[in-house]
Amino acid sequence: MTEKTVFLTFDDGPSPFLSRFTNLLQQEKVPATFFFIGENLNRIQPETAKAILASGSNIGWHSMTHDASLLYRKNNPTFLAEMEQARALGREKLGITSNLIRAPYGSTYLSSALHQETKDKGFTLLDWNIDSNDWRYKTNSARVVETVLHQANALAKQKEPLVILMHERKNTLEALPAIIHALKKNGYSFQAYKENTPFKLNFREH
């Protein structure tokens, strides 16, 4: 892995757009990492999940509810329990085991004790260094492309891999080919983020 590595990551699935994302990624011959919400796992079949892994992409967990008022509340936060539940559900329903997680809204919301406990439970936590803002530009895929490439150019000076936060949305799907082509043209190679990837990025430690 080099500084010219990019990790495409997609949150909040599985969504109705998942198959279109996976088809596009296969056409472009690039892998990605999908962070699934536990409550959405009824939208996906085990065969689909295993095909995602077989294609070279990866799957992690994004809590059960994505509800910040529960996940990060001061008394009895549900973050760790929800990640454990999502991991168990992925094993039970999809037949896959993954300890990779992404904290909804980012790991800055975790207390120091909860962050340490997450590591103690064997989880690998990944945040991002590029926010595509696809959640903001809901109907403007061109702005999503522009936002990603602007941040990528700035980070190139820091000589570290890119971790791009995106979501399973229609505007993101429309923006994705231009993002991939521009990054390829700039010499980037694409990898799926795995638990043993040597590059670490989470806001609590970065």
PDB file of C-alpha atoms in Angstrom:
ATOM      1  CA  MET A   1       0.000   0.000   0.000  1.00  0.00           C
ATOM      2  CA  THR A   2       1.278   3.464  -0.935  1.00  0.00           C
ATOM      3  CA  GLU A   3       0.265   7.072  -0.400  1.00  0.00           C
ATOM      4  CA  LYS A   4      -1.512   6.750  -3.768  1.00  0.00           C
ATOM      5  CA  THR A   5      -4.072   4.341  -2.316  1.00  0.00           C
ATOM      6  CA  VAL A   6      -7.757   5.171  -2.055  1.00  0.00           C
ATOM      7  CA  PHE A   7     -10.399   3.418   0.022  1.00  0.00           C
ATOM      8  CA  LEU A   8     -13.948   3.988  -1.215  1.00  0.00           C
ATOM      9  CA  THR A   9     -16.411   3.486   1.649  1.00  0.00           C
ATOM     10  CA  PHE A  10     -20.202   3.440   1.541  1.00  0.00           C
ATOM     11  CA  ASP A  11     -22.358   3.818   4.666  1.00  0.00           C
ATOM     12  CA  ASP A  12     -25.981   3.204   5.635  1.00  0.00           C
ATOM     13  CA  GLY A  13     -26.764   0.159   3.459  1.00  0.00           C
ATOM     14  CA  PRO A  14     -27.816  -2.302   2.388  1.00  0.00           C
ATOM     15  CA  SER A  15     -30.018  -0.040   0.270  1.00  0.00           C
ATOM     16  CA  PRO A  16     -32.089  -0.577  -2.883  1.00  0.00           C
ATOM     17  CA  PHE A  17     -29.104   0.858  -4.785  1.00  0.00           C
ATOM     18  CA  LEU A  18     -26.620  -1.772  -3.561  1.00  0.00           C
ATOM     19  CA  SER A  19     -26.649  -3.944  -6.686  1.00  0.00           C
ATOM     20  CA  ARG A  20     -26.072  -0.903  -8.886  1.00  0.00           C
ATOM     21  CA  PHE A  21     -23.073   0.071  -6.751  1.00  0.00           C
ATOM     22  CA  THR A  22     -21.576  -3.412  -6.871  1.00  0.00           C
ATOM     23  CA  ASN A  23     -22.140  -3.679 -10.636  1.00  0.00           C
ATOM     24  CA  LEU A  24     -20.466  -0.330 -11.237  1.00  0.00           C
ATOM     25  CA  LEU A  25     -17.507  -1.216  -9.040  1.00  0.00           C
ATOM     26  CA  GLN A  26     -17.037  -4.490 -10.922  1.00  0.00           C
ATOM     27  CA  GLN A  27     -17.214  -2.686 -14.259  1.00  0.00           C
ATOM     28  CA  GLU A  28     -14.531  -0.267 -13.077  1.00  0.00           C
ATOM     29  CA  LYS A  29     -12.528  -3.119 -11.513  1.00  0.00           C
ATOM     30  CA  VAL A  30     -12.238  -1.356  -8.152  1.00  0.00           C
ATOM     31  CA  PRO A  31     -13.138  -2.738  -4.697  1.00  0.00           C
ATOM     32  CA  ALA A  32     -14.810  -0.818  -1.899  1.00  0.00           C
ATOM     33  CA  THR A  33     -15.901  -1.196   1.708  1.00  0.00           C
ATOM     34  CA  PHE A  34     -19.567  -1.214   2.715  1.00  0.00           C
ATOM     35  CA  PHE A  35     -20.683  -0.371   6.248  1.00  0.00           C
ATOM     36  CA  PHE A  36     -24.109  -1.915   6.807  1.00  0.00           C
ATOM     37  CA  ILE A  37     -26.708  -0.927   9.399  1.00  0.00           C
ATOM     38  CA  GLY A  38     -27.986  -3.954  11.312  1.00  0.00           C
ATOM     39  CA  GLU A  39     -31.625  -2.965  10.932  1.00  0.00           C
ATOM     40  CA  ASN A  40     -31.155  -3.018   7.125  1.00  0.00           C
ATOM     41  CA  LEU A  41     -29.722  -6.531   6.884  1.00  0.00           C
ATOM     42  CA  ASN A  42     -33.122  -7.948   6.000  1.00  0.00           C
ATOM     43  CA  ARG A  43     -32.633  -6.258   2.609  1.00  0.00           C
ATOM     44  CA  ILE A  44     -29.755  -8.521   1.607  1.00  0.00           C
ATOM     45  CA  GLN A  45     -29.335 -12.240   0.949  1.00  0.00           C
ATOM     46  CA  PRO A  46     -26.318 -14.242   2.133  1.00  0.00           C
ATOM     47  CA  GLU A  47     -25.349 -14.933  -1.496  1.00  0.00           C
ATOM     48  CA  THR A  48     -25.147 -11.193  -2.193  1.00  0.00           C
ATOM     49  CA  ALA A  49     -22.938 -10.540   0.813  1.00  0.00           C
ATOM     50  CA  LYS A  50     -20.619 -13.401  -0.095  1.00  0.00           C
ATOM     51  CA  ALA A  51     -20.439 -12.159  -3.696  1.00  0.00           C
ATOM     52  CA  ILE A  52     -19.363  -8.736  -2.422  1.00  0.00           C
ATOM     53  CA  LEU A  53     -16.497 -10.347  -0.491  1.00  0.00           C
ATOM     54  CA  ALA A  54     -15.602 -12.635  -3.412  1.00  0.00           C
ATOM     55  CA  SER A  55     -15.304  -9.580  -5.684  1.00  0.00           C
ATOM     56  CA  GLY A  56     -12.574  -8.177  -3.434  1.00  0.00           C
ATOM     57  CA  SER A  57     -14.735  -5.682  -1.570  1.00  0.00           C
ATOM     58  CA  ASN A  58     -15.353  -5.805   2.165  1.00  0.00           C
ATOM     59  CA  ILE A  59     -18.219  -5.415   4.643  1.00  0.00           C
ATOM     60  CA  GLY A  60     -18.265  -3.795   8.070  1.00  0.00           C
ATOM     61  CA  TRP A  61     -20.915  -2.658  10.529  1.00  0.00           C
ATOM     62  CA  HIS A  62     -22.472   0.750  11.146  1.00  0.00           C
ATOM     63  CA  SER A  63     -24.493   0.047  14.325  1.00  0.00           C
ATOM     64  CA  MET A  64     -28.045  -1.274  14.481  1.00  0.00           C
ATOM     65  CA  THR A  65     -30.009   1.991  14.595  1.00  0.00           C
ATOM     66  CA  HIS A  66     -27.727   4.868  13.475  1.00  0.00           C
ATOM     67  CA  ASP A  67     -29.412   6.843  16.261  1.00  0.00           C
ATOM     68  CA  ALA A  68     -26.918   9.217  17.892  1.00  0.00           C
ATOM     69  CA  SER A  69     -29.247   9.903  20.820  1.00  0.00           C
ATOM     70  CA  LEU A  70     -28.963   6.222  21.772  1.00  0.00           C
ATOM     71  CA  LEU A  71     -25.442   5.395  20.605  1.00  0.00           C
ATOM     72  CA  TYR A  72     -23.701   8.245  22.409  1.00  0.00           C
ATOM     73  CA  ARG A  73     -25.957   9.153  25.329  1.00  0.00           C
ATOM     74  CA  LYS A  74     -24.098   9.850  28.568  1.00  0.00           C
ATOM     75  CA  ASN A  75     -25.845   7.169  30.587  1.00  0.00           C
ATOM     76  CA  ASN A  76     -25.722   3.677  29.116  1.00  0.00           C
ATOM     77  CA  PRO A  77     -24.693   4.446  25.514  1.00  0.00           C
ATOM     78  CA  THR A  78     -25.750   1.670  23.128  1.00  0.00           C
ATOM     79  CA  PHE A  79     -22.734   1.994  20.796  1.00  0.00           C
ATOM     80  CA  LEU A  80     -20.855  -1.129  21.796  1.00  0.00           C
ATOM     81  CA  ALA A  81     -23.959  -3.277  22.258  1.00  0.00           C
ATOM     82  CA  GLU A  82     -25.249  -2.242  18.832  1.00  0.00           C
ATOM     83  CA  MET A  83     -21.930  -3.034  17.148  1.00  0.00           C
ATOM     84  CA  GLU A  84     -21.823  -6.437  18.823  1.00  0.00           C
ATOM     85  CA  GLN A  85     -25.422  -7.090  17.794  1.00  0.00           C
ATOM     86  CA  ALA A  86     -24.729  -6.077  14.183  1.00  0.00           C
ATOM     87  CA  ARG A  87     -21.628  -8.284  14.094  1.00  0.00           C
ATOM     88  CA  ALA A  88     -23.595 -11.250  15.472  1.00  0.00           C
ATOM     89  CA  LEU A  89     -26.471 -10.645  13.053  1.00  0.00           C
ATOM     90  CA  GLY A  90     -24.069 -10.505  10.114  1.00  0.00           C
ATOM     91  CA  ARG A  91     -22.629 -13.848  11.159  1.00  0.00           C
ATOM     92  CA  GLU A  92     -26.047 -15.387  11.724  1.00  0.00           C
ATOM     93  CA  LYS A  93     -27.951 -13.959   8.744  1.00  0.00           C
ATOM     94  CA  LEU A  94     -25.222 -13.514   6.141  1.00  0.00           C
ATOM     95  CA  GLY A  95     -22.689 -16.101   7.226  1.00  0.00           C
ATOM     96  CA  ILE A  96     -19.849 -13.591   7.322  1.00  0.00           C
ATOM     97  CA  THR A  97     -17.581 -12.544  10.161  1.00  0.00           C
ATOM     98  CA  SER A  98     -16.263  -8.996  10.282  1.00  0.00           C
ATOM     99  CA  ASN A  99     -14.845  -6.937  13.137  1.00  0.00           C
ATOM    100  CA  LEU A 100     -14.645  -3.790  11.031  1.00  0.00           C
ATOM    101  CA  ILE A 101     -16.907  -0.934  12.146  1.00  0.00           C
ATOM    102  CA  ARG A 102     -17.640   2.702  11.449  1.00  0.00           C
ATOM    103  CA  ALA A 103     -19.160   4.946  14.091  1.00  0.00           C
ATOM    104  CA  PRO A 104     -22.198   6.893  12.859  1.00  0.00           C
ATOM    105  CA  TYR A 105     -21.180  10.566  12.608  1.00  0.00           C
ATOM    106  CA  GLY A 106     -17.591   9.604  13.432  1.00  0.00           C
ATOM    107  CA  SER A 107     -15.650   8.294  16.417  1.00  0.00           C
ATOM    108  CA  THR A 108     -15.218  11.768  17.924  1.00  0.00           C
ATOM    109  CA  TYR A 109     -18.518  11.071  19.695  1.00  0.00           C
ATOM    110  CA  LEU A 110     -17.011   8.168  21.648  1.00  0.00           C
ATOM    111  CA  SER A 111     -15.766   8.708  25.169  1.00  0.00           C
ATOM    112  CA  SER A 112     -12.189   7.612  25.839  1.00  0.00           C
ATOM    113  CA  ALA A 113     -13.443   4.671  27.916  1.00  0.00           C
ATOM    114  CA  LEU A 114     -15.871   3.541  25.219  1.00  0.00           C
ATOM    115  CA  HIS A 115     -13.221   3.861  22.542  1.00  0.00           C
ATOM    116  CA  GLN A 116     -10.872   1.646  24.549  1.00  0.00           C
ATOM    117  CA  GLU A 117     -13.633  -0.862  25.218  1.00  0.00           C
ATOM    118  CA  THR A 118     -14.368  -1.031  21.503  1.00  0.00           C
ATOM    119  CA  LYS A 119     -10.753  -2.026  20.859  1.00  0.00           C
ATOM    120  CA  ASP A 120     -10.840  -4.506  23.754  1.00  0.00           C
ATOM    121  CA  LYS A 121     -13.831  -6.215  22.090  1.00  0.00           C
ATOM    122  CA  GLY A 122     -11.734  -6.806  18.968  1.00  0.00           C
ATOM    123  CA  PHE A 123     -13.244  -4.161  16.709  1.00  0.00           C
ATOM    124  CA  THR A 124     -11.298  -2.197  14.102  1.00  0.00           C
ATOM    125  CA  LEU A 125     -12.716   1.315  13.796  1.00  0.00           C
ATOM    126  CA  LEU A 126     -12.417   3.301  10.575  1.00  0.00           C
ATOM    127  CA  ASP A 127     -13.324   6.965  10.104  1.00  0.00           C
ATOM    128  CA  TRP A 128     -12.470   9.027   6.981  1.00  0.00           C
ATOM    129  CA  ASN A 129     -10.351  11.910   5.735  1.00  0.00           C
ATOM    130  CA  ILE A 130     -12.591  12.912   2.814  1.00  0.00           C
ATOM    131  CA  ASP A 131     -16.280  13.667   3.304  1.00  0.00           C
ATOM    132  CA  SER A 132     -18.038  13.549  -0.067  1.00  0.00           C
ATOM    133  CA  ASN A 133     -20.922  15.608   1.317  1.00  0.00           C
ATOM    134  CA  ASP A 134     -23.272  13.435  -0.723  1.00  0.00           C
ATOM    135  CA  TRP A 135     -25.685  13.734   2.203  1.00  0.00           C
ATOM    136  CA  ARG A 136     -25.680  17.507   1.706  1.00  0.00           C
ATOM    137  CA  TYR A 137     -25.785  17.691  -2.104  1.00  0.00           C
ATOM    138  CA  LYS A 138     -28.691  15.292  -2.391  1.00  0.00           C
ATOM    139  CA  THR A 139     -29.628  16.217  -5.954  1.00  0.00           C
ATOM    140  CA  ASN A 140     -26.302  17.524  -7.243  1.00  0.00           C
ATOM    141  CA  SER A 141     -23.862  14.782  -8.184  1.00  0.00           C
ATOM    142  CA  ALA A 142     -21.501  17.292  -9.820  1.00  0.00           C
ATOM    143  CA  ARG A 143     -20.966  18.998  -6.467  1.00  0.00           C
ATOM    144  CA  VAL A 144     -20.180  15.607  -4.913  1.00  0.00           C
ATOM    145  CA  VAL A 145     -17.495  14.996  -7.536  1.00  0.00           C
ATOM    146  CA  GLU A 146     -16.066  18.484  -7.068  1.00  0.00           C
ATOM    147  CA  THR A 147     -16.025  18.127  -3.261  1.00  0.00           C
ATOM    148  CA  VAL A 148     -14.204  14.790  -3.315  1.00  0.00           C
ATOM    149  CA  LEU A 149     -11.572  15.832  -5.842  1.00  0.00           C
ATOM    150  CA  HIS A 150     -10.890  19.151  -4.105  1.00  0.00           C
ATOM    151  CA  GLN A 151     -10.186  17.341  -0.829  1.00  0.00           C
ATOM    152  CA  ALA A 152      -8.156  14.649  -2.602  1.00  0.00           C
ATOM    153  CA  ASN A 153      -5.893  17.303  -4.140  1.00  0.00           C
ATOM    154  CA  ALA A 154      -5.349  18.883  -0.726  1.00  0.00           C
ATOM    155  CA  LEU A 155      -4.541  15.543   0.906  1.00  0.00           C
ATOM    156  CA  ALA A 156      -2.097  14.600  -1.849  1.00  0.00           C
ATOM    157  CA  LYS A 157       0.327  17.091  -0.303  1.00  0.00           C
ATOM    158  CA  GLN A 158       0.146  15.176   2.993  1.00  0.00           C
ATOM    159  CA  LYS A 159       1.107  11.930   1.252  1.00  0.00           C
ATOM    160  CA  GLU A 160      -1.355   9.630   2.947  1.00  0.00           C
ATOM    161  CA  PRO A 161      -4.026   7.269   1.609  1.00  0.00           C
ATOM    162  CA  LEU A 162      -7.527   8.580   0.975  1.00  0.00           C
ATOM    163  CA  VAL A 163     -10.535   7.234   2.881  1.00  0.00           C
ATOM    164  CA  ILE A 164     -13.647   8.630   1.200  1.00  0.00           C
ATOM    165  CA  LEU A 165     -16.940   8.740   3.095  1.00  0.00           C
ATOM    166  CA  MET A 166     -19.927   8.143   0.837  1.00  0.00           C
ATOM    167  CA  HIS A 167     -23.413   6.698   1.187  1.00  0.00           C
ATOM    168  CA  GLU A 168     -25.601   4.359  -0.819  1.00  0.00           C
ATOM    169  CA  ARG A 169     -27.512   7.172  -2.511  1.00  0.00           C
ATOM    170  CA  LYS A 170     -28.634   7.857  -6.084  1.00  0.00           C
ATOM    171  CA  ASN A 171     -26.598  11.087  -6.358  1.00  0.00           C
ATOM    172  CA  THR A 172     -23.509   9.195  -5.163  1.00  0.00           C
ATOM    173  CA  LEU A 173     -24.059   6.492  -7.758  1.00  0.00           C
ATOM    174  CA  GLU A 174     -24.201   9.182 -10.440  1.00  0.00           C
ATOM    175  CA  ALA A 175     -21.021  10.835  -9.138  1.00  0.00           C
ATOM    176  CA  LEU A 176     -18.981   7.683  -8.686  1.00  0.00           C
ATOM    177  CA  PRO A 177     -17.697   7.073 -12.254  1.00  0.00           C
ATOM    178  CA  ALA A 178     -16.223  10.578 -12.510  1.00  0.00           C
ATOM    179  CA  ILE A 179     -14.582  10.234  -9.081  1.00  0.00           C
ATOM    180  CA  ILE A 180     -13.058   6.861  -9.955  1.00  0.00           C
ATOM    181  CA  HIS A 181     -11.816   8.003 -13.364  1.00  0.00           C
ATOM    182  CA  ALA A 182     -10.232  11.185 -11.978  1.00  0.00           C
ATOM    183  CA  LEU A 183      -8.450   9.332  -9.184  1.00  0.00           C
ATOM    184  CA  LYS A 184      -7.201   6.659 -11.573  1.00  0.00           C
ATOM    185  CA  LYS A 185      -5.887   9.400 -13.871  1.00  0.00           C
ATOM    186  CA  ASN A 186      -4.055  10.887 -10.884  1.00  0.00           C
ATOM    187  CA  GLY A 187      -2.292   7.584 -10.266  1.00  0.00           C
ATOM    188  CA  TYR A 188      -4.368   6.198  -7.410  1.00  0.00           C
ATOM    189  CA  SER A 189      -4.996   2.504  -6.900  1.00  0.00           C
ATOM    190  CA  PHE A 190      -8.074   1.226  -5.102  1.00  0.00           C
ATOM    191  CA  GLN A 191      -8.259  -1.165  -2.168  1.00  0.00           C
ATOM    192  CA  ALA A 192     -10.951  -2.472   0.137  1.00  0.00           C
ATOM    193  CA  TYR A 193     -10.237  -1.669   3.769  1.00  0.00           C
ATOM    194  CA  LYS A 194      -9.591  -4.811   5.815  1.00  0.00           C
ATOM    195  CA  GLU A 195      -9.025  -5.392   9.502  1.00  0.00           C
ATOM    196  CA  ASN A 196      -5.333  -6.033   8.829  1.00  0.00           C
ATOM    197  CA  THR A 197      -4.795  -2.977   6.605  1.00  0.00           C
ATOM    198  CA  PRO A 198      -1.686  -1.296   8.053  1.00  0.00           C
ATOM    199  CA  PHE A 199      -3.022   2.243   7.544  1.00  0.00           C
ATOM    200  CA  LYS A 200      -5.204   3.251  10.502  1.00  0.00           C
ATOM    201  CA  LEU A 201      -7.560   6.196  10.563  1.00  0.00           C
ATOM    202  CA  ASN A 202      -9.880   7.053  13.385  1.00  0.00           C
ATOM    203  CA  PHE A 203     -10.522  10.467  14.835  1.00  0.00           C
ATOM    204  CA  ARG A 204      -9.769   9.357  18.407  1.00  0.00           C
ATOM    205  CA  GLU A 205      -6.165   8.515  17.523  1.00  0.00           C
ATOM    206  CA  HIS A 206      -5.356  10.452  14.357  1.00  0.00           C
TER     207      HIS A 206
END
